[in-house]
Amino acid sequence: MQFRDLKKQYQVLKKDIDAAMMDVAASSAYIMGKPVKELETELAEYVGVKRCITCANGTEALTLALKVWNIGSGDAVFVPDFTFFASAEVISLEGATPVFVDVEKETFNISVSDLEKKIAAVKAEGKLTPKVIIAVDLFGLPANYIELRKTADRHKLLILEDGAQGFGGYIGEQKACSFGDISATSFFPAKPLGCYGDGGAVFMNNDDWATLAESFRVHGKGSFKYDNVRIGMNSRLDTLQAGILKVKFKAFKEYELEDINKAAAKYTAKLQGHVITPVIPEGFYCSWAQYTIRLANKEQRDGLQAVLKEQGIPSMVYYPTPMHGQTAYQNVGDKYGVCPNTIELCETVLSLPIHPYITDEDIDTVCNLISQQ
């Protein structure tokens, strides 16, 4: 059993993916070739924003947004304590200070009530200037942008949507990667829409910001390649990855997103009463980067993971350590307040195999084993 079966996906899409790769090879336009611009247009149209700018990976997509906003020393950026390291790492790389915010246990996403507390704490201290909220669409579920936008507007903060896991999700009729003032996603292979290497993109409606992002991603270029008007970075999406993504994006829209939601629904129906299953608020739609259950305590979680491993069933703990507990952030820690929900989740979450090609038999095998514990 595969945790996320990329081999099966390739077998299904092999003819079209092979043709796309061969087309790129024959074109010799390996960097920023025609498929890159075509992909950007398709992605922007799907998400419902004016501009999509691809880049080398999801981490640099977040970095591009912070550079566009000139975030740096003395700035406070609020970020969930329960997330992948990159969500906070990019803040520090720009010289700003991450402020870790607790999450809601039911959705795993940033807590608006704790965010208000952390903003107040930073303002009371008076050393940092609050600038940005990074909201992470964890495990495929969009954060609560309805309430987040109210908080952001009240405190005059920008929202950076980290949609690395959220692409394909939505709230009402609005799709993930359109909720932020700038939104970012990742095309890492295991993401809901993944390529065969690294890749990422930023989304926005502001043309001036888009122009800056395009400059930053290619060494700070100005009117042409050798006119460098600012210090930038080398963060272009390879044409080969764009060609692969165009094929996979078609499958994603046509059936993969629907099929993975069917798989998640089967898990939930079979596991209710045995473990704590994921909560999808009314009006929200999840793209299921992960299907994450909760156990009563660390001992139960670790015990279940060991039993699954014995039976050849892969599972993962996302994430075992809070951001404030990372060695790299020992000087920041929880100085602006503790995050008890995050601490509890790190000890109780477990992600199960899920992907658009998972069979009912595999789901039954996993659920039957869990229900017997």
Short mmCIF file of C-alpha atoms in Angstrom, two decimals:
data_model
loop_
_atom_site.label_atom_id
_atom_site.label_comp_id
_atom_site.label_asym_id
_atom_site.label_seq_id
_atom_site.Cartn_x
_atom_site.Cartn_y
_atom_site.Cartn_z
CA MET A 1 0.00 0.00 0.00
CA GLN A 2 1.27 3.47 -0.89
CA PHE A 3 0.80 6.53 1.32
CA ARG A 4 0.23 8.69 -1.78
CA ASP A 5 0.43 6.53 -4.88
CA LEU A 6 2.33 8.57 -7.47
CA LYS A 7 3.27 5.40 -9.35
CA LYS A 8 -0.37 4.54 -9.98
CA GLN A 9 -1.06 8.12 -11.06
CA TYR A 10 1.78 7.96 -13.56
CA GLN A 11 0.52 4.66 -14.95
CA VAL A 12 -2.89 6.23 -15.58
CA LEU A 13 -1.47 9.40 -17.13
CA LYS A 14 1.63 7.86 -18.71
CA LYS A 15 0.77 8.42 -22.36
CA ASP A 16 0.07 12.13 -21.96
CA ILE A 17 2.88 12.79 -19.48
CA ASP A 18 5.44 11.02 -21.68
CA ALA A 19 4.28 13.04 -24.67
CA ALA A 20 4.52 16.29 -22.71
CA MET A 21 8.06 15.49 -21.57
CA MET A 22 9.14 14.57 -25.08
CA ASP A 23 7.66 17.80 -26.45
CA VAL A 24 9.75 19.81 -24.01
CA ALA A 25 12.87 17.81 -24.85
CA ALA A 26 12.32 18.41 -28.56
CA SER A 27 11.68 22.12 -28.10
CA SER A 28 15.01 22.77 -26.30
CA ALA A 29 13.21 25.56 -24.38
CA TYR A 30 14.02 24.06 -21.01
CA ILE A 31 13.72 27.22 -18.91
CA MET A 32 10.60 29.43 -19.05
CA GLY A 33 9.35 27.79 -22.23
CA LYS A 34 5.84 28.15 -23.65
CA PRO A 35 4.20 25.61 -21.27
CA VAL A 36 5.18 27.79 -18.29
CA LYS A 37 3.13 30.77 -19.44
CA GLU A 38 0.28 28.47 -20.52
CA LEU A 39 0.23 26.87 -17.08
CA GLU A 40 0.22 30.25 -15.34
CA THR A 41 -2.79 31.33 -17.38
CA GLU A 42 -4.67 28.10 -16.63
CA LEU A 43 -3.92 28.27 -12.91
CA ALA A 44 -4.96 31.91 -12.58
CA GLU A 45 -8.23 31.23 -14.39
CA TYR A 46 -8.98 28.20 -12.20
CA VAL A 47 -8.22 29.99 -8.93
CA GLY A 48 -10.04 33.13 -10.02
CA VAL A 49 -7.30 35.75 -9.80
CA LYS A 50 -5.69 38.07 -12.33
CA ARG A 51 -2.12 36.84 -12.06
CA CYS A 52 -0.26 33.60 -11.39
CA ILE A 53 3.54 33.60 -11.36
CA THR A 54 5.29 30.25 -11.13
CA CYS A 55 8.59 29.72 -9.35
CA ALA A 56 11.05 27.03 -8.29
CA ASN A 57 9.28 25.72 -5.16
CA GLY A 58 6.66 26.48 -2.55
CA THR A 59 9.12 27.92 -0.05
CA GLU A 60 10.30 30.49 -2.57
CA ALA A 61 6.70 31.28 -3.46
CA LEU A 62 6.24 32.45 0.14
CA THR A 63 9.57 34.27 -0.04
CA LEU A 64 8.51 36.12 -3.18
CA ALA A 65 5.43 37.45 -1.40
CA LEU A 66 7.44 38.72 1.57
CA LYS A 67 9.97 40.35 -0.75
CA VAL A 68 7.23 42.07 -2.73
CA TRP A 69 5.94 43.54 0.56
CA ASN A 70 9.46 44.50 1.70
CA ILE A 71 9.14 42.55 4.94
CA GLY A 72 12.30 42.67 7.02
CA SER A 73 13.98 43.50 10.31
CA GLY A 74 11.64 44.87 12.96
CA ASP A 75 8.53 43.35 11.38
CA ALA A 76 6.32 40.76 13.09
CA VAL A 77 4.76 38.04 10.96
CA PHE A 78 2.11 35.83 12.57
CA VAL A 79 2.25 32.15 11.60
CA PRO A 80 0.66 28.94 12.92
CA ASP A 81 2.66 27.00 15.49
CA PHE A 82 1.38 23.78 13.89
CA THR A 83 2.74 23.71 10.35
CA PHE A 84 5.73 22.71 8.21
CA PHE A 85 8.96 24.55 9.00
CA ALA A 86 9.00 26.48 5.70
CA SER A 87 5.97 28.54 6.71
CA ALA A 88 8.06 30.19 9.43
CA GLU A 89 11.51 29.79 7.90
CA VAL A 90 10.77 32.30 5.14
CA ILE A 91 10.01 34.96 7.74
CA SER A 92 13.39 34.57 9.37
CA LEU A 93 15.20 34.50 6.04
CA GLU A 94 13.86 38.00 5.36
CA GLY A 95 15.10 39.19 8.75
CA ALA A 96 11.61 39.50 10.26
CA THR A 97 10.38 37.84 13.45
CA PRO A 98 7.88 34.97 13.45
CA VAL A 99 5.18 35.08 16.11
CA PHE A 100 3.68 31.64 16.65
CA VAL A 101 -0.10 31.37 16.86
CA ASP A 102 -2.09 28.41 18.15
CA VAL A 103 -4.49 26.48 15.93
CA GLU A 104 -7.99 25.06 16.28
CA LYS A 105 -7.90 21.39 17.23
CA GLU A 106 -10.84 20.50 14.99
CA THR A 107 -9.56 22.04 11.73
CA PHE A 108 -5.79 22.20 12.44
CA ASN A 109 -5.83 25.76 11.09
CA ILE A 110 -4.83 29.06 12.69
CA SER A 111 -6.96 30.20 15.62
CA VAL A 112 -8.39 33.68 15.09
CA SER A 113 -8.94 34.16 18.83
CA ASP A 114 -5.31 33.31 19.63
CA LEU A 115 -4.17 35.46 16.72
CA GLU A 116 -5.89 38.45 18.33
CA LYS A 117 -4.08 37.68 21.59
CA LYS A 118 -0.70 37.45 19.86
CA ILE A 119 -1.24 40.70 17.97
CA ALA A 120 -2.12 42.41 21.24
CA ALA A 121 0.99 40.98 22.92
CA VAL A 122 3.29 42.22 20.16
CA LYS A 123 1.72 45.67 20.19
CA ALA A 124 1.97 45.85 23.99
CA GLU A 125 5.66 44.98 23.89
CA GLY A 126 6.26 47.74 21.35
CA LYS A 127 9.43 46.32 19.81
CA LEU A 128 8.05 44.92 16.55
CA THR A 129 5.64 46.23 13.93
CA PRO A 130 2.86 43.75 13.04
CA LYS A 131 2.79 43.38 9.25
CA VAL A 132 1.59 40.01 7.93
CA ILE A 133 -0.56 37.01 8.84
CA ILE A 134 0.54 33.77 7.20
CA ALA A 135 -2.50 31.49 7.18
CA VAL A 136 -1.80 27.86 6.25
CA ASP A 137 -4.43 25.72 4.50
CA LEU A 138 -3.31 22.66 6.43
CA PHE A 139 -3.96 19.17 5.09
CA GLY A 140 -6.04 20.63 2.23
CA LEU A 141 -8.59 22.64 4.24
CA PRO A 142 -8.69 26.42 3.72
CA ALA A 143 -8.22 28.45 6.87
CA ASN A 144 -11.10 30.55 8.19
CA TYR A 145 -10.49 33.51 5.89
CA ILE A 146 -13.88 35.02 6.62
CA GLU A 147 -12.81 35.81 10.19
CA LEU A 148 -9.13 36.23 9.34
CA ARG A 149 -9.94 39.04 6.93
CA LYS A 150 -11.85 40.88 9.65
CA THR A 151 -8.82 40.64 11.95
CA ALA A 152 -6.41 41.66 9.20
CA ASP A 153 -8.50 44.69 8.24
CA ARG A 154 -8.95 45.75 11.85
CA HIS A 155 -5.19 45.72 12.48
CA LYS A 156 -4.17 46.80 8.96
CA LEU A 157 -2.28 43.58 8.28
CA LEU A 158 -1.66 41.73 5.02
CA ILE A 159 -2.67 38.09 4.58
CA LEU A 160 -0.31 35.64 2.91
CA GLU A 161 -2.17 32.43 2.17
CA ASP A 162 0.13 29.42 2.39
CA GLY A 163 -1.83 27.13 0.10
CA ALA A 164 0.96 24.57 -0.33
CA GLN A 165 -1.43 21.85 0.84
CA GLY A 166 -4.68 23.60 0.02
CA PHE A 167 -4.83 23.89 -3.77
CA GLY A 168 -8.26 22.74 -4.92
CA GLY A 169 -10.06 23.52 -1.69
CA TYR A 170 -12.63 26.28 -1.40
CA ILE A 171 -15.02 28.19 0.80
CA GLY A 172 -18.41 28.72 -0.80
CA GLU A 173 -17.64 29.56 -4.42
CA GLN A 174 -14.15 30.95 -3.74
CA LYS A 175 -11.14 28.72 -4.33
CA ALA A 176 -8.02 28.31 -2.25
CA CYS A 177 -5.05 30.45 -3.36
CA SER A 178 -7.37 33.41 -3.86
CA PHE A 179 -7.93 34.35 -0.21
CA GLY A 180 -4.65 36.07 0.52
CA ASP A 181 -3.54 39.51 -0.55
CA ILE A 182 -0.94 37.22 -2.09
CA SER A 183 -1.36 33.45 -2.03
CA ALA A 184 1.28 30.78 -2.56
CA THR A 185 1.27 27.09 -3.37
CA SER A 186 3.70 24.23 -3.85
CA PHE A 187 3.93 21.63 -6.60
CA PHE A 188 6.07 19.23 -4.55
CA PRO A 189 5.21 15.73 -5.84
CA ALA A 190 3.05 14.69 -2.88
CA LYS A 191 0.91 17.85 -2.88
CA PRO A 192 -2.67 17.79 -4.25
CA LEU A 193 -1.29 19.08 -7.56
CA GLY A 194 2.33 17.99 -7.79
CA CYS A 195 5.03 17.88 -10.43
CA TYR A 196 8.03 15.53 -10.81
CA GLY A 197 10.44 17.66 -8.82
CA ASP A 198 10.05 21.00 -7.14
CA GLY A 199 7.80 23.86 -8.20
CA GLY A 200 5.59 26.59 -6.81
CA ALA A 201 3.47 29.60 -7.67
CA VAL A 202 2.11 32.85 -6.29
CA PHE A 203 -1.34 34.27 -7.02
CA MET A 204 -2.54 37.87 -6.77
CA ASN A 205 -4.78 40.55 -8.26
CA ASN A 206 -2.34 43.44 -7.86
CA ASP A 207 -0.48 44.08 -11.12
CA ASP A 208 2.26 46.13 -9.46
CA TRP A 209 2.99 43.33 -7.01
CA ALA A 210 2.98 40.83 -9.88
CA THR A 211 5.57 42.90 -11.74
CA LEU A 212 7.76 42.93 -8.64
CA ALA A 213 7.37 39.16 -8.16
CA GLU A 214 8.35 38.53 -11.78
CA SER A 215 11.44 40.67 -11.23
CA PHE A 216 12.45 39.03 -7.95
CA ARG A 217 12.14 35.50 -9.35
CA VAL A 218 14.74 36.23 -12.07
CA HIS A 219 17.62 37.95 -10.27
CA GLY A 220 15.78 41.24 -9.83
CA LYS A 221 15.63 41.91 -13.56
CA GLY A 222 14.32 45.15 -14.98
CA SER A 223 13.41 45.77 -18.60
CA PHE A 224 15.50 42.83 -19.84
CA LYS A 225 17.62 39.94 -18.61
CA TYR A 226 20.83 41.91 -17.96
CA ASP A 227 19.16 44.98 -16.48
CA ASN A 228 19.12 44.12 -12.77
CA VAL A 229 17.31 46.77 -10.78
CA ARG A 230 17.09 44.99 -7.40
CA ILE A 231 18.61 42.04 -5.56
CA GLY A 232 16.49 39.05 -6.53
CA MET A 233 16.70 35.29 -6.64
CA ASN A 234 16.85 32.47 -9.17
CA SER A 235 13.42 30.88 -8.86
CA ARG A 236 12.06 29.85 -12.24
CA LEU A 237 9.82 26.84 -12.92
CA ASP A 238 11.43 24.43 -15.38
CA THR A 239 9.51 23.96 -18.63
CA LEU A 240 9.56 20.21 -18.07
CA GLN A 241 7.68 20.59 -14.79
CA ALA A 242 5.17 22.95 -16.40
CA GLY A 243 4.49 20.40 -19.14
CA ILE A 244 3.91 17.66 -16.58
CA LEU A 245 1.70 19.91 -14.46
CA LYS A 246 -0.51 20.80 -17.42
CA VAL A 247 -1.32 17.10 -17.86
CA LYS A 248 -1.82 16.46 -14.16
CA PHE A 249 -3.90 19.61 -13.74
CA LYS A 250 -6.37 18.34 -16.32
CA ALA A 251 -6.79 15.08 -14.39
CA PHE A 252 -6.98 17.01 -11.10
CA LYS A 253 -9.90 19.08 -12.36
CA GLU A 254 -11.70 16.27 -14.18
CA TYR A 255 -11.74 13.57 -11.49
CA GLU A 256 -8.87 13.49 -8.99
CA LEU A 257 -10.25 16.12 -6.63
CA GLU A 258 -13.67 14.48 -6.62
CA ASP A 259 -12.23 11.00 -6.15
CA ILE A 260 -10.04 11.92 -3.20
CA ASN A 261 -13.04 13.51 -1.51
CA LYS A 262 -14.96 10.27 -2.01
CA ALA A 263 -12.08 8.38 -0.39
CA ALA A 264 -12.04 10.78 2.56
CA ALA A 265 -15.80 10.37 3.02
CA LYS A 266 -15.39 6.58 3.14
CA TYR A 267 -12.68 6.88 5.78
CA THR A 268 -14.83 9.18 7.89
CA ALA A 269 -17.89 6.96 7.68
CA LYS A 270 -15.92 3.88 8.73
CA LEU A 271 -13.77 5.48 11.43
CA GLN A 272 -16.31 7.56 13.32
CA GLY A 273 -16.62 6.28 16.86
CA HIS A 274 -13.16 4.71 16.76
CA VAL A 275 -10.94 7.80 16.41
CA ILE A 276 -11.44 11.54 16.03
CA THR A 277 -11.94 12.15 12.32
CA PRO A 278 -11.24 15.41 10.43
CA VAL A 279 -13.81 18.19 10.64
CA ILE A 280 -14.81 20.08 7.48
CA PRO A 281 -16.86 23.16 8.43
CA GLU A 282 -20.09 23.84 6.57
CA GLY A 283 -19.42 25.61 3.28
CA PHE A 284 -15.79 24.47 3.16
CA TYR A 285 -14.30 21.96 0.68
CA CYS A 286 -11.02 20.14 1.31
CA SER A 287 -8.46 18.92 -1.22
CA TRP A 288 -7.10 16.32 1.24
CA ALA A 289 -3.36 16.70 1.06
CA GLN A 290 -3.55 14.44 4.11
CA TYR A 291 -6.29 12.52 5.92
CA THR A 292 -5.40 13.13 9.56
CA ILE A 293 -7.05 11.47 12.54
CA ARG A 294 -6.56 12.19 16.23
CA LEU A 295 -6.05 9.71 19.04
CA ALA A 296 -6.59 10.18 22.77
CA ASN A 297 -2.90 10.52 23.63
CA LYS A 298 0.64 9.96 22.37
CA GLU A 299 0.76 6.37 23.58
CA GLN A 300 -2.34 5.44 21.60
CA ARG A 301 -1.08 7.29 18.53
CA ASP A 302 2.35 5.69 18.59
CA GLY A 303 0.84 2.29 19.33
CA LEU A 304 -1.54 2.51 16.38
CA GLN A 305 1.24 3.63 14.07
CA ALA A 306 3.32 0.63 15.12
CA VAL A 307 0.42 -1.76 14.44
CA LEU A 308 -0.15 -0.25 11.00
CA LYS A 309 3.56 -0.54 10.19
CA GLU A 310 3.56 -4.23 11.17
CA GLN A 311 0.82 -4.79 8.57
CA GLY A 312 2.66 -2.88 5.84
CA ILE A 313 0.39 0.17 6.06
CA PRO A 314 2.26 3.49 5.85
CA SER A 315 1.29 6.41 8.07
CA MET A 316 2.89 9.72 8.97
CA VAL A 317 2.94 12.17 11.86
CA TYR A 318 2.45 15.72 10.59
CA TYR A 319 3.90 17.31 12.74
CA PRO A 320 5.76 15.89 15.76
CA THR A 321 7.30 19.19 16.92
CA PRO A 322 5.68 22.64 17.20
CA MET A 323 7.38 25.55 15.48
CA HIS A 324 8.14 27.12 18.85
CA GLY A 325 9.92 23.90 19.87
CA GLN A 326 12.25 23.75 16.87
CA THR A 327 15.92 24.10 17.74
CA ALA A 328 16.27 26.91 15.22
CA TYR A 329 13.64 28.91 17.14
CA GLN A 330 14.88 28.37 20.67
CA ASN A 331 15.44 32.13 20.99
CA VAL A 332 11.86 32.87 19.93
CA GLY A 333 9.95 29.97 21.45
CA ASP A 334 6.60 30.86 22.97
CA LYS A 335 7.57 34.29 24.31
CA TYR A 336 4.28 35.78 23.09
CA GLY A 337 2.16 33.05 24.65
CA VAL A 338 1.80 29.28 24.74
CA CYS A 339 -0.01 27.20 22.10
CA PRO A 340 -1.66 24.32 23.98
CA ASN A 341 -3.71 22.99 21.07
CA THR A 342 -0.58 22.68 18.95
CA ILE A 343 1.24 20.80 21.71
CA GLU A 344 -1.66 18.36 22.01
CA LEU A 345 -1.95 17.83 18.26
CA CYS A 346 1.76 17.07 17.90
CA GLU A 347 1.23 14.18 20.30
CA THR A 348 -2.05 12.82 18.93
CA VAL A 349 -2.28 13.24 15.13
CA LEU A 350 -1.72 10.49 12.59
CA SER A 351 -2.13 10.75 8.81
CA LEU A 352 -3.40 7.75 6.87
CA PRO A 353 -2.87 6.73 3.22
CA ILE A 354 -5.04 8.74 0.85
CA HIS A 355 -4.91 9.67 -2.83
CA PRO A 356 -7.30 9.78 -5.79
CA TYR A 357 -6.41 6.23 -6.82
CA ILE A 358 -6.80 4.47 -3.48
CA THR A 359 -9.09 1.43 -3.63
CA ASP A 360 -12.05 0.63 -1.42
CA GLU A 361 -10.20 -2.53 -0.40
CA ASP A 362 -7.24 -0.51 0.88
CA ILE A 363 -9.53 1.83 2.82
CA ASP A 364 -11.33 -1.17 4.33
CA THR A 365 -8.02 -2.76 5.34
CA VAL A 366 -6.87 0.39 7.14
CA CYS A 367 -10.22 1.01 8.83
CA ASN A 368 -10.74 -2.59 9.94
CA LEU A 369 -7.32 -2.63 11.57
CA ILE A 370 -7.95 0.66 13.37
CA SER A 371 -11.40 -0.42 14.57
CA GLN A 372 -9.90 -3.55 16.14
CA GLN A 373 -7.53 -1.56 18.37
#
